[in-house]
Amino acid sequence: MEILRSPRELAEMRKAGLLVWQAHQRVVAMLRPGVTTAELDAEVDRFFAEHHAQPLFKGFPGAVPFPASTCISINEEVVHGIPGKRQLAEGDIVSVDTGCKLNGWCGDAAATYAVGRVAPEVRQLMDVAKNALSLAIALLDRCSRWSQVAAEMEAYVKKHRLSVVEAFVGHGIGREMHEDPQVPNFVGAQMRRGHGDFRLAPGLVIAIEPMVNIGTKRVRTKADHWTQVTADGRPSAHFEHTVALTENGPWVLTAGPNGETW
Ligand code: MG
């Protein structure tokens, strides 16, 4: 059952969300060919520590605990890439996902960035993934149930002959990073039968995170137990915001200081 948050609680979550936005800006300032993904991660880790926020990803349970404060996924890597010695190269796209907990409240956001100039089809992939997220945020106000939003996102992506990853979904967020409900970016057989659908009510806080592929929607896990790659090796993009529903419409809690979104 999803939890509805009070305006006062949302104001606390906004503080965590703003830090996540600012951590992303630190990464953006460092993006260039030659920088390693470990260097980007170290900057985010330092930033959260400076602000007395706990990184949510570090130590996240799995076959091996996740070892870093960010997931950094390059090109055909979809999500959950582990930062390391790999250097970014001109033409790469790099998905950075990070989250923190501040005063007991969580924020989580991801974006895919271009390193220099990227191929036109890759630029379009990034645009469609980002627009799918913007579309979902705009629709929160106009729809009464999540399945309606998910259907529009899925249709938008498919219209551009791209695919929506189904193996991973967004999530409720609040005191913990992953809370109910699950927030799929598509309408599956379950949801079509009414299972897992939820009402869009004021106080709901969800992390919406479309993952879009150029080729197949299928993914596989690499030997490091974490990194997800597309099954056909073609590029993937990922955008995420933590978003609250309020009486006055959607509130992007991981937006910039002036409400900027990806
Ligand atoms: Mg998330």
PDB file of N, CA and C and ligand atoms in Angstrom, residues 57 80 97-98 107-110 169-173 177-178 206-209 211 238 240-242, ligand 1:
ATOM      1  N   PHE A  57      22.873   4.304  -2.412  1.00  0.00           N
ATOM      2  CA  PHE A  57      23.214   3.137  -3.237  1.00  0.00           C
ATOM      3  C   PHE A  57      24.338   2.309  -2.617  1.00  0.00           C
ATOM      4  N   HIS A  80      22.567   0.343 -13.290  1.00  0.00           N
ATOM      5  CA  HIS A  80      23.306  -0.378 -12.249  1.00  0.00           C
ATOM      6  C   HIS A  80      24.775  -0.624 -12.596  1.00  0.00           C
ATOM      7  N   ASP A  97      22.974   7.683 -12.086  1.00  0.00           N
ATOM      8  CA  ASP A  97      21.829   7.516 -11.193  1.00  0.00           C
ATOM      9  C   ASP A  97      22.375   7.621  -9.765  1.00  0.00           C
ATOM     10  N   THR A  98      21.767   8.485  -8.959  1.00  0.00           N
ATOM     11  CA  THR A  98      22.233   8.560  -7.571  1.00  0.00           C
ATOM     12  C   THR A  98      21.090   8.996  -6.663  1.00  0.00           C
ATOM     13  N   GLY A 107      15.869  10.959  -1.688  1.00  0.00           N
ATOM     14  CA  GLY A 107      15.712  11.499  -3.040  1.00  0.00           C
ATOM     15  C   GLY A 107      16.499  10.629  -4.002  1.00  0.00           C
ATOM     16  N   ASP A 108      16.041  10.533  -5.237  1.00  0.00           N
ATOM     17  CA  ASP A 108      16.639   9.602  -6.212  1.00  0.00           C
ATOM     18  C   ASP A 108      16.394  10.178  -7.604  1.00  0.00           C
ATOM     19  N   ALA A 109      17.458  10.323  -8.392  1.00  0.00           N
ATOM     20  CA  ALA A 109      17.283  10.853  -9.749  1.00  0.00           C
ATOM     21  C   ALA A 109      18.396  10.367 -10.655  1.00  0.00           C
ATOM     22  N   ALA A 110      18.074  10.235 -11.931  1.00  0.00           N
ATOM     23  CA  ALA A 110      19.036   9.771 -12.930  1.00  0.00           C
ATOM     24  C   ALA A 110      18.884  10.589 -14.199  1.00  0.00           C
ATOM     25  N   VAL A 169      11.674  -1.076 -13.031  1.00  0.00           N
ATOM     26  CA  VAL A 169      10.570  -0.116 -12.941  1.00  0.00           C
ATOM     27  C   VAL A 169      10.903   0.940 -11.891  1.00  0.00           C
ATOM     28  N   GLY A 170      10.122   2.000 -11.881  1.00  0.00           N
ATOM     29  CA  GLY A 170      10.249   3.005 -10.832  1.00  0.00           C
ATOM     30  C   GLY A 170       9.588   2.517  -9.548  1.00  0.00           C
ATOM     31  N   HIS A 171       9.504   3.421  -8.570  1.00  0.00           N
ATOM     32  CA  HIS A 171       9.130   2.973  -7.222  1.00  0.00           C
ATOM     33  C   HIS A 171       8.627   4.125  -6.374  1.00  0.00           C
ATOM     34  N   GLY A 172       7.817   3.788  -5.390  1.00  0.00           N
ATOM     35  CA  GLY A 172       7.514   4.744  -4.343  1.00  0.00           C
ATOM     36  C   GLY A 172       8.791   5.064  -3.586  1.00  0.00           C
ATOM     37  N   ILE A 173       8.833   6.234  -2.959  1.00  0.00           N
ATOM     38  CA  ILE A 173      10.044   6.652  -2.239  1.00  0.00           C
ATOM     39  C   ILE A 173       9.636   7.574  -1.105  1.00  0.00           C
ATOM     40  N   MET A 177      14.360   4.235   0.068  1.00  0.00           N
ATOM     41  CA  MET A 177      14.465   4.514  -1.363  1.00  0.00           C
ATOM     42  C   MET A 177      13.403   3.756  -2.150  1.00  0.00           C
ATOM     43  N   HIS A 178      13.189   2.507  -1.780  1.00  0.00           N
ATOM     44  CA  HIS A 178      12.212   1.691  -2.504  1.00  0.00           C
ATOM     45  C   HIS A 178      11.022   1.389  -1.606  1.00  0.00           C
ATOM     46  N   ILE A 206       6.596   9.323  -5.958  1.00  0.00           N
ATOM     47  CA  ILE A 206       7.121   8.216  -6.752  1.00  0.00           C
ATOM     48  C   ILE A 206       8.368   8.647  -7.511  1.00  0.00           C
ATOM     49  N   ALA A 207       9.278   7.693  -7.685  1.00  0.00           N
ATOM     50  CA  ALA A 207      10.425   7.884  -8.575  1.00  0.00           C
ATOM     51  C   ALA A 207      10.020   7.289  -9.921  1.00  0.00           C
ATOM     52  N   ILE A 208       9.904   8.166 -10.919  1.00  0.00           N
ATOM     53  CA  ILE A 208       9.507   7.738 -12.268  1.00  0.00           C
ATOM     54  C   ILE A 208      10.793   7.647 -13.078  1.00  0.00           C
ATOM     55  N   GLU A 209      11.054   6.498 -13.712  1.00  0.00           N
ATOM     56  CA  GLU A 209      12.369   6.328 -14.337  1.00  0.00           C
ATOM     57  C   GLU A 209      12.335   5.487 -15.604  1.00  0.00           C
ATOM     58  N   MET A 211      13.448   3.719 -18.847  1.00  0.00           N
ATOM     59  CA  MET A 211      14.673   3.231 -19.489  1.00  0.00           C
ATOM     60  C   MET A 211      14.276   2.851 -20.904  1.00  0.00           C
ATOM     61  N   HIS A 238      18.328   6.564 -19.800  1.00  0.00           N
ATOM     62  CA  HIS A 238      17.576   6.455 -18.540  1.00  0.00           C
ATOM     63  C   HIS A 238      17.448   7.841 -17.908  1.00  0.00           C
ATOM     64  N   GLU A 240      15.292   9.916 -14.645  1.00  0.00           N
ATOM     65  CA  GLU A 240      14.478   9.685 -13.446  1.00  0.00           C
ATOM     66  C   GLU A 240      14.362  10.967 -12.634  1.00  0.00           C
ATOM     67  N   HIS A 241      13.166  11.213 -12.127  1.00  0.00           N
ATOM     68  CA  HIS A 241      12.969  12.223 -11.096  1.00  0.00           C
ATOM     69  C   HIS A 241      12.118  11.631  -9.969  1.00  0.00           C
ATOM     70  N   THR A 242      12.334  12.151  -8.771  1.00  0.00           N
ATOM     71  CA  THR A 242      11.439  11.879  -7.648  1.00  0.00           C
ATOM     72  C   THR A 242      10.357  12.955  -7.684  1.00  0.00           C
TER      73      THR A 242
HETATM   74 MG    MG B   1      15.106   4.909  -8.696  1.00  0.00          MG
END
